[in-house]
mmCIF file of C-alpha atoms in Angstrom:
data_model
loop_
_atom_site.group_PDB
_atom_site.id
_atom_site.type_symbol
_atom_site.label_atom_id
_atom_site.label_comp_id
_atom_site.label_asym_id
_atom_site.label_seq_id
_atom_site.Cartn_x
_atom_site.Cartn_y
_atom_site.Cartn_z
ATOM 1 C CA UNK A 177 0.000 0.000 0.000
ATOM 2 C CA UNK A 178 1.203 3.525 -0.941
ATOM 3 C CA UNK A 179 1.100 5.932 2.136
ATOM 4 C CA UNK A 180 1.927 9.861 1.971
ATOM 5 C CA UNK A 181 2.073 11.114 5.706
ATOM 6 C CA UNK A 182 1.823 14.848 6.210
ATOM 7 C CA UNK A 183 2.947 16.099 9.807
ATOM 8 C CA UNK A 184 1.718 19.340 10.957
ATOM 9 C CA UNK A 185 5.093 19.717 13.111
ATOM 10 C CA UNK A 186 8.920 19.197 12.251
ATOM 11 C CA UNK A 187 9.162 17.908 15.713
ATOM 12 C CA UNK A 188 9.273 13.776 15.878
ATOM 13 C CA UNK A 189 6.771 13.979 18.756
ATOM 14 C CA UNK A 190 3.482 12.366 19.913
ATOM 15 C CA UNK A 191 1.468 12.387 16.161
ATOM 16 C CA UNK A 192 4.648 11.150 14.740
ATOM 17 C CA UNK A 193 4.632 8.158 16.416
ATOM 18 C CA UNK A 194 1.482 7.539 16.763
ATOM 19 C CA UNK A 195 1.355 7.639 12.498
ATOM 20 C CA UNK A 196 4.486 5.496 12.812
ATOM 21 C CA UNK A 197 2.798 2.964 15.081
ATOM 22 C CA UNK A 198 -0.563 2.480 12.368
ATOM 23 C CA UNK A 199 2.099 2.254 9.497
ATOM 24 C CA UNK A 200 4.316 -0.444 10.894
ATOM 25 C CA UNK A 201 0.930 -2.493 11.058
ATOM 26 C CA UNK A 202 0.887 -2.416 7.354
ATOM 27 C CA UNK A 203 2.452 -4.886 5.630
ATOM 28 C CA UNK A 204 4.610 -4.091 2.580
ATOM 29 C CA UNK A 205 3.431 -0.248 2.782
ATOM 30 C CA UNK A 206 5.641 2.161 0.818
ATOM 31 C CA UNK A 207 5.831 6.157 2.503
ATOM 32 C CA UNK A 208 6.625 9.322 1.594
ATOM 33 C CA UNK A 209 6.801 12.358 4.127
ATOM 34 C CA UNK A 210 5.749 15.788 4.142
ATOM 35 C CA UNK A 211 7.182 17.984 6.887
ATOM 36 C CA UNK A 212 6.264 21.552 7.675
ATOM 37 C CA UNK A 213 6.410 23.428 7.666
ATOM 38 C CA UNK A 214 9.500 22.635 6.052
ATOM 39 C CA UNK A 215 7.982 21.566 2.957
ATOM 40 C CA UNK A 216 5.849 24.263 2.520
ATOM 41 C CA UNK A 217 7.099 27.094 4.593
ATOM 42 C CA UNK A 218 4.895 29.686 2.567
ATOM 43 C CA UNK A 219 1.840 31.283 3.863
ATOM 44 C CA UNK A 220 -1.314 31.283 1.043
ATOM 45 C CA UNK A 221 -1.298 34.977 -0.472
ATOM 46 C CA UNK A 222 -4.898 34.670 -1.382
ATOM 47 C CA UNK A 223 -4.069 35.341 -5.113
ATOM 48 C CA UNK A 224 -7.160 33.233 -6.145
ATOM 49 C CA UNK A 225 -4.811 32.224 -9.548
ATOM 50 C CA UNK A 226 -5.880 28.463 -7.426
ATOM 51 C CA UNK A 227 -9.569 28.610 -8.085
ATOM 52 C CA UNK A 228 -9.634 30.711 -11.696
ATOM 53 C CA UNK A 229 -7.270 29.493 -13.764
ATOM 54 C CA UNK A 230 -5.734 25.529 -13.753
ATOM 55 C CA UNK A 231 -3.987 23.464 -10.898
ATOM 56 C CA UNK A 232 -0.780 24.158 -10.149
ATOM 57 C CA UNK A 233 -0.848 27.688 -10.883
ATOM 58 C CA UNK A 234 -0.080 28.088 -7.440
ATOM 59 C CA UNK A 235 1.819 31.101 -6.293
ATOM 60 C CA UNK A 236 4.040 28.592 -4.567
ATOM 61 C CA UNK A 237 3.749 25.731 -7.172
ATOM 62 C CA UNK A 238 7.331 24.954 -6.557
ATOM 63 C CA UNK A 239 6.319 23.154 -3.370
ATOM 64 C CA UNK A 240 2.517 22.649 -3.841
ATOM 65 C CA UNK A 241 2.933 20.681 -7.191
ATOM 66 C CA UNK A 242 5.377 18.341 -5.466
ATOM 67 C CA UNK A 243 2.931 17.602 -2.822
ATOM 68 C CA UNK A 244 -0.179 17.262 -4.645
ATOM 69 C CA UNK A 245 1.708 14.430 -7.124
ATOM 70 C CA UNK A 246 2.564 12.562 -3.037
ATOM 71 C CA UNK A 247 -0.959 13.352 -2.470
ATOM 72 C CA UNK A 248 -2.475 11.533 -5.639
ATOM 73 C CA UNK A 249 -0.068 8.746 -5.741
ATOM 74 C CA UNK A 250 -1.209 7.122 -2.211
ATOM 75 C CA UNK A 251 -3.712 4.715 -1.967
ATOM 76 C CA UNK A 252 -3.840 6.559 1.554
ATOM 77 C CA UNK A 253 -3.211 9.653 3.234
ATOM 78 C CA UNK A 254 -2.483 10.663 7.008
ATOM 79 C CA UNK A 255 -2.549 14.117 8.158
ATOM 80 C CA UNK A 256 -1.537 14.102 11.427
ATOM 81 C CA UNK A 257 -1.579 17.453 14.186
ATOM 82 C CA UNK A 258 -0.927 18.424 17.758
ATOM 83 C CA UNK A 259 -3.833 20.429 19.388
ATOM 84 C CA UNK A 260 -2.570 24.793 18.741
ATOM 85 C CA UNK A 261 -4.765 26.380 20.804
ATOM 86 C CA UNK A 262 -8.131 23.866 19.919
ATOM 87 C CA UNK A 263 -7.474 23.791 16.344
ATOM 88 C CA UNK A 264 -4.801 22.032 13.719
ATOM 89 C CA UNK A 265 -1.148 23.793 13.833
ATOM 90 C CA UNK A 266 -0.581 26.892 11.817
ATOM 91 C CA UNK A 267 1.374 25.217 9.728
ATOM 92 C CA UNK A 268 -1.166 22.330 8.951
ATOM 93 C CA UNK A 269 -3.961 25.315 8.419
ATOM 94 C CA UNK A 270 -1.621 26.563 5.648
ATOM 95 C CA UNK A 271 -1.211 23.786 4.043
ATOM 96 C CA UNK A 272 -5.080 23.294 4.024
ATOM 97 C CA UNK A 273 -5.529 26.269 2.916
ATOM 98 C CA UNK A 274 -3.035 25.929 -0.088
ATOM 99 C CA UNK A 275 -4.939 22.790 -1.411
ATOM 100 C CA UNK A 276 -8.931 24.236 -1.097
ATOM 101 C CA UNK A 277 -9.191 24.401 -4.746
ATOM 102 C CA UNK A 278 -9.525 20.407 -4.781
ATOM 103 C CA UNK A 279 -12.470 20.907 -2.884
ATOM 104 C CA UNK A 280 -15.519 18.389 -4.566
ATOM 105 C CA UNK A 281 -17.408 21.860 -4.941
ATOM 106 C CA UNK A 282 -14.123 23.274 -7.333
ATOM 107 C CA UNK A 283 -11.708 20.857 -9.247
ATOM 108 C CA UNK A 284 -11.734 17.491 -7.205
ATOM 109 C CA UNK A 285 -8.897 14.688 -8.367
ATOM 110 C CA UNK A 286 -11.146 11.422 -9.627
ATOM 111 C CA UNK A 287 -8.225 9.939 -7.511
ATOM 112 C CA UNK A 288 -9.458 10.821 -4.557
ATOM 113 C CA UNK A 289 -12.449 9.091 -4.488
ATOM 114 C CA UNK A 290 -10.647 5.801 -4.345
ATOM 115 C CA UNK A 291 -8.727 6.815 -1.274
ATOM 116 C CA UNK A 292 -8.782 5.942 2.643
ATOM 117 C CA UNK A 293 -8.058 8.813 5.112
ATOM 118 C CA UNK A 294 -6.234 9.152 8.853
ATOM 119 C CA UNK A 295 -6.113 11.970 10.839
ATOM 120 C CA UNK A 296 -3.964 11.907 14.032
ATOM 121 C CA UNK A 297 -4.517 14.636 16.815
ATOM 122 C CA UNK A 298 -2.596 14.820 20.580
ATOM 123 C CA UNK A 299 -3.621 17.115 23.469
ATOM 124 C CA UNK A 300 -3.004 17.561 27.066
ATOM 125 C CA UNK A 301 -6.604 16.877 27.697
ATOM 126 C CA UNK A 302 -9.491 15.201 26.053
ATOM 127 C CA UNK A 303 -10.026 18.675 23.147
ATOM 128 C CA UNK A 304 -8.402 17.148 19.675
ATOM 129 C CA UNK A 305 -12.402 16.589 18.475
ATOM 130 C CA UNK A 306 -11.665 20.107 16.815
ATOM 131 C CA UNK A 307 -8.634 19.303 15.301
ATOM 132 C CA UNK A 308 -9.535 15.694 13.548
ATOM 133 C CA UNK A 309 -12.651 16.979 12.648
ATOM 134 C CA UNK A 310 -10.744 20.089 10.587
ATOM 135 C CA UNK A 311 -8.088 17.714 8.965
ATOM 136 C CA UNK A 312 -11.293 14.899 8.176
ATOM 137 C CA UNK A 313 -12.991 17.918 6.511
ATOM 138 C CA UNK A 314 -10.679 18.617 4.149
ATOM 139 C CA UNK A 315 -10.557 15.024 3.597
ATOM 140 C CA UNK A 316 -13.793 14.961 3.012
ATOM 141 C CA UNK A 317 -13.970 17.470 0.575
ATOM 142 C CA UNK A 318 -11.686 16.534 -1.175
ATOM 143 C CA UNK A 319 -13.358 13.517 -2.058
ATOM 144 C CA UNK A 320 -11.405 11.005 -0.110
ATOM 145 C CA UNK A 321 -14.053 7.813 0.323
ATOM 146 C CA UNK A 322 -13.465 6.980 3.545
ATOM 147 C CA UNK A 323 -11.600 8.929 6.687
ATOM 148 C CA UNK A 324 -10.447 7.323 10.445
ATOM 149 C CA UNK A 325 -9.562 9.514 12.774
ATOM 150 C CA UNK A 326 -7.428 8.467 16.051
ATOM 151 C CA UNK A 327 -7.438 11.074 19.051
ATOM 152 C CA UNK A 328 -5.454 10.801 22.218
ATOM 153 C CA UNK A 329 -5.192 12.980 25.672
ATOM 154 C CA UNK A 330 -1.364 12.686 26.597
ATOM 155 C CA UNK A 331 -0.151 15.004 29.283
ATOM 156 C CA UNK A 332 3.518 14.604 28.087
ATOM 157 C CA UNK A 333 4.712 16.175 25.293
ATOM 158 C CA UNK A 334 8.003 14.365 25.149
ATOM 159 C CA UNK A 335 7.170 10.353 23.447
ATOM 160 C CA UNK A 336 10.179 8.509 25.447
ATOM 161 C CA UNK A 337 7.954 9.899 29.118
ATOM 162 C CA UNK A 338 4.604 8.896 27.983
ATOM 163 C CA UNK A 339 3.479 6.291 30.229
ATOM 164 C CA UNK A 340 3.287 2.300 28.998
ATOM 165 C CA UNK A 341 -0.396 2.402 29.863
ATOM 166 C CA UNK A 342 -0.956 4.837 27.384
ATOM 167 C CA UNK A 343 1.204 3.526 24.721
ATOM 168 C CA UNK A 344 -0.724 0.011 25.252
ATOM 169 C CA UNK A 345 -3.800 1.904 24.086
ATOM 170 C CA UNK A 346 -1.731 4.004 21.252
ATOM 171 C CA UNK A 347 -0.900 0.310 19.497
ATOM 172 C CA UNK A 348 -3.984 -1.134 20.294
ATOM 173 C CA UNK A 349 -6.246 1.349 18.331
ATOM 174 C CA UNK A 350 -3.576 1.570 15.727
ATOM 175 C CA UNK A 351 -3.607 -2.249 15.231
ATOM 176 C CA UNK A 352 -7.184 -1.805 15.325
ATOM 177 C CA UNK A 353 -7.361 0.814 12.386
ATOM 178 C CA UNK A 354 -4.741 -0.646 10.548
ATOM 179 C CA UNK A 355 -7.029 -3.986 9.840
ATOM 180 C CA UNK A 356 -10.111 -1.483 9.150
ATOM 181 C CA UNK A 357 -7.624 0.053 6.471
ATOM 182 C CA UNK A 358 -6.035 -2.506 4.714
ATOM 183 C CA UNK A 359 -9.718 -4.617 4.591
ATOM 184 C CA UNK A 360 -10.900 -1.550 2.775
ATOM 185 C CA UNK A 361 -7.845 -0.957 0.672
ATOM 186 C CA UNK A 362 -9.192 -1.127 -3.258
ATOM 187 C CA UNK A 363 -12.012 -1.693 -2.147
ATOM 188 C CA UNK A 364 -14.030 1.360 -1.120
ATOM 189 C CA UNK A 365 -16.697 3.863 -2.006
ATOM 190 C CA UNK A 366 -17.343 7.393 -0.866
ATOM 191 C CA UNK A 367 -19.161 7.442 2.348
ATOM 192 C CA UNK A 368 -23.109 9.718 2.077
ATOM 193 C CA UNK A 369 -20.870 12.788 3.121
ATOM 194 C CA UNK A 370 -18.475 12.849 -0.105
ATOM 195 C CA UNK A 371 -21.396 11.667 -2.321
ATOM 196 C CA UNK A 372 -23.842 14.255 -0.916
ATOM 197 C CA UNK A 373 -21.147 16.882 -1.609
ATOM 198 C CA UNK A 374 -20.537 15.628 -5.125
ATOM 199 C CA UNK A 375 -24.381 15.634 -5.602
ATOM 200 C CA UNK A 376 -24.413 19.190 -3.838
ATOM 201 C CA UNK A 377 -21.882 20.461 -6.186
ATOM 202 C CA UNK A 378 -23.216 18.880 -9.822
ATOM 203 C CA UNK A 379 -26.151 21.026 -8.851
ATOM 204 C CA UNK A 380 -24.199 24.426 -8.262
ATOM 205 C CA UNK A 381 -22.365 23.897 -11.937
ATOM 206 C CA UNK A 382 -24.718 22.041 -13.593
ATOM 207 C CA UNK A 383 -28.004 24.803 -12.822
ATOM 208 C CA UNK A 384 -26.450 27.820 -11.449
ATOM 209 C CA UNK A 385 -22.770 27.944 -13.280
ATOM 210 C CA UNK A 386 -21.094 30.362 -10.946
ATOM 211 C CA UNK A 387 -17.532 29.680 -11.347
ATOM 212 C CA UNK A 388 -16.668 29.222 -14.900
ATOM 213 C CA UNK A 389 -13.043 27.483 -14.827
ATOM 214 C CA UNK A 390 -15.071 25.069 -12.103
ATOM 215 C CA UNK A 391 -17.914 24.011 -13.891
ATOM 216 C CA UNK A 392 -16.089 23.810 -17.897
ATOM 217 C CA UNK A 393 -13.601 21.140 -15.601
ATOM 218 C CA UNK A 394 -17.219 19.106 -14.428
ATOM 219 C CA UNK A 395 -18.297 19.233 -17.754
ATOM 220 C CA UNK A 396 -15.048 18.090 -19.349
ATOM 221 C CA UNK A 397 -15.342 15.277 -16.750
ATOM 222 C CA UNK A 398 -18.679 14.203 -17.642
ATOM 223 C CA UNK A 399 -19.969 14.690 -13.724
ATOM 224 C CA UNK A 400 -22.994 17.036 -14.779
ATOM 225 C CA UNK A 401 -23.940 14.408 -16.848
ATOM 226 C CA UNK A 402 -24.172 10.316 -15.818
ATOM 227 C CA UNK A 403 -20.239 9.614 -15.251
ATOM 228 C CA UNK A 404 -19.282 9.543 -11.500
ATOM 229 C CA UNK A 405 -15.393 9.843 -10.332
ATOM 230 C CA UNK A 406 -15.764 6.875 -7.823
ATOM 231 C CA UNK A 407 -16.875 4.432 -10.771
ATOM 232 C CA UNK A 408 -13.431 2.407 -12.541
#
C-alpha cells in the first residue's frame, strides 16, 4: 500500500509516532513524508490564480505541485496534528488552505475518491475533536471515500515519558485501524458525506454555473452528466 504522511510539526513527537505505530501495522506499505512546515514554509497569499485558472498555478507551485503528485499517488493519506490552541497547527492550516481548490465543490482529483483517510490529533486533555474533525474535513472534501480519525489525551509532550499504559492503548487502536484500512484498501466507495457533496456540487455547476473554470472542468469530466469519479 502507498502511504503519503503529512505532519503538521517538524518535531518527531506524539502524532509522529502515533502515524508510525498504524504504518508499521501495514504490511509491505511504501511512505513518503511531508514535513512543515518545512515543505511548505509559505503562507497562502490569497491570489485566487488556485480557483480561476488551472492546478498548479499556485503562487508557490514549486512546493505545492510536489505535494499534490505525493498526495495523488497514495492509496492513503495521514494528516496528522498536535492540538494549537483547539485547532490544527498553523502550519497544517496553511497547508489546508493551499490545497482548497480540490475541494468536490471546485476541481476534485477522480483519484481521490478511491482513497482511505487518517487523521492523528494529541492534546493535554481530552479537546483534539476540533482538530480531527478540521483535517477529516478537508478530507472529506476533497473527495477522499473513507476517513479514520485516532485522538489521544497525553499530558507529556516528550514520546520517550509517555506512560506504557498509554502507549498500550496508542498500538492497540492503531492495530485496530490498521485492519479497518487494509480490509478496505481497493475496495471502497465514498461514504453519504463525499457523495452528498458531489451531488451538492453537480447542482451548483450544472443549474447555477457560478464559477466558470469550475464548472467547464465538471463538464469536461462528464460529472454534470451520468459519469461519476468513484466508478473504474
Amino acid at each position: 500500500m502507498k502511504i503519503t504522511i503529512v505532519y503538521g510539526t517538524e518535531r518527531k513527537g506524539a502524532t509522529y509516532n502515533i502515524a508510525q505505530e498504524v504504518v508499521k501495522n501495514i504490511e509491505n506499505s511504501v511512505v513518503t513524508e511531508v514535513f512543515l512546515p518545512r515543505d511548505l514554509p509559505e503562507y497562502c497569499i490569497s491570489c485566487f490564480r488556485c480557483f480561476t485558472e488551472e492546478q498548479g498555478t499556485c503562487a508557490h507551485s514549486r512546493y505545492t505541485n510536489q505535494i499534490r503528485e505525493k498526495l495523488l499517488w497514495a492509496d492513503l493519506i495521514i494528516l496528522t496534528s498536535p492540538v494549537y490552541s483547539f485547532h490544527v497547527s498553523g502550519q497544517m492550516k496553511v497547508f489546508l488552505d493551499h490545497f482548497a481548490n480540490m475541494y468536490i465543490v471546485h476541481r476534485p482529483n477522480k483519484e481521490m475518491f478511491h482513497k482511505q483517510g487518517l487523521v492523528i490529533a494529541t492534546a493535554s486533555g481530552p479537546v483534539y475533536s476540533k482538530t480531527l474533525n478540521e483535517m477529516k474535513d478537508s478530507l472529506d472534501l476533497w473527495g477522499v471515500a473513507k476517513t479514520y480519525k485516532l485522538g489521544f489525551a497525553l499530558m507529556e509532550v516528550n514520546w520517550d515519558k509517555i506512560s506504557e499504559k498509554i502507549k498500550k492503548k496508542i498500538t492497540k487502536k492503531a492495530k485496530a485501524t490498521a485492519v479497518k484500512i487494509k480490509t478496505n484498501n481497493g475496495n471502497i466507495k465514498p461514504c453519504f458525506r463525499v457523495r452528498k457533496w458531489f451531488y451538492v456540487s453537480r447542482f451548483m455547476h450544472k443549474k447555477l454555473k457560478l464559477n466558470p473554470p469550475d464548472v467547464l472542468y465538471w463538464e469536461e469530466k462528464g460529472w454534470t452528466g451520468k459519469v461519476r469519479p468513484w466508478h473504474k
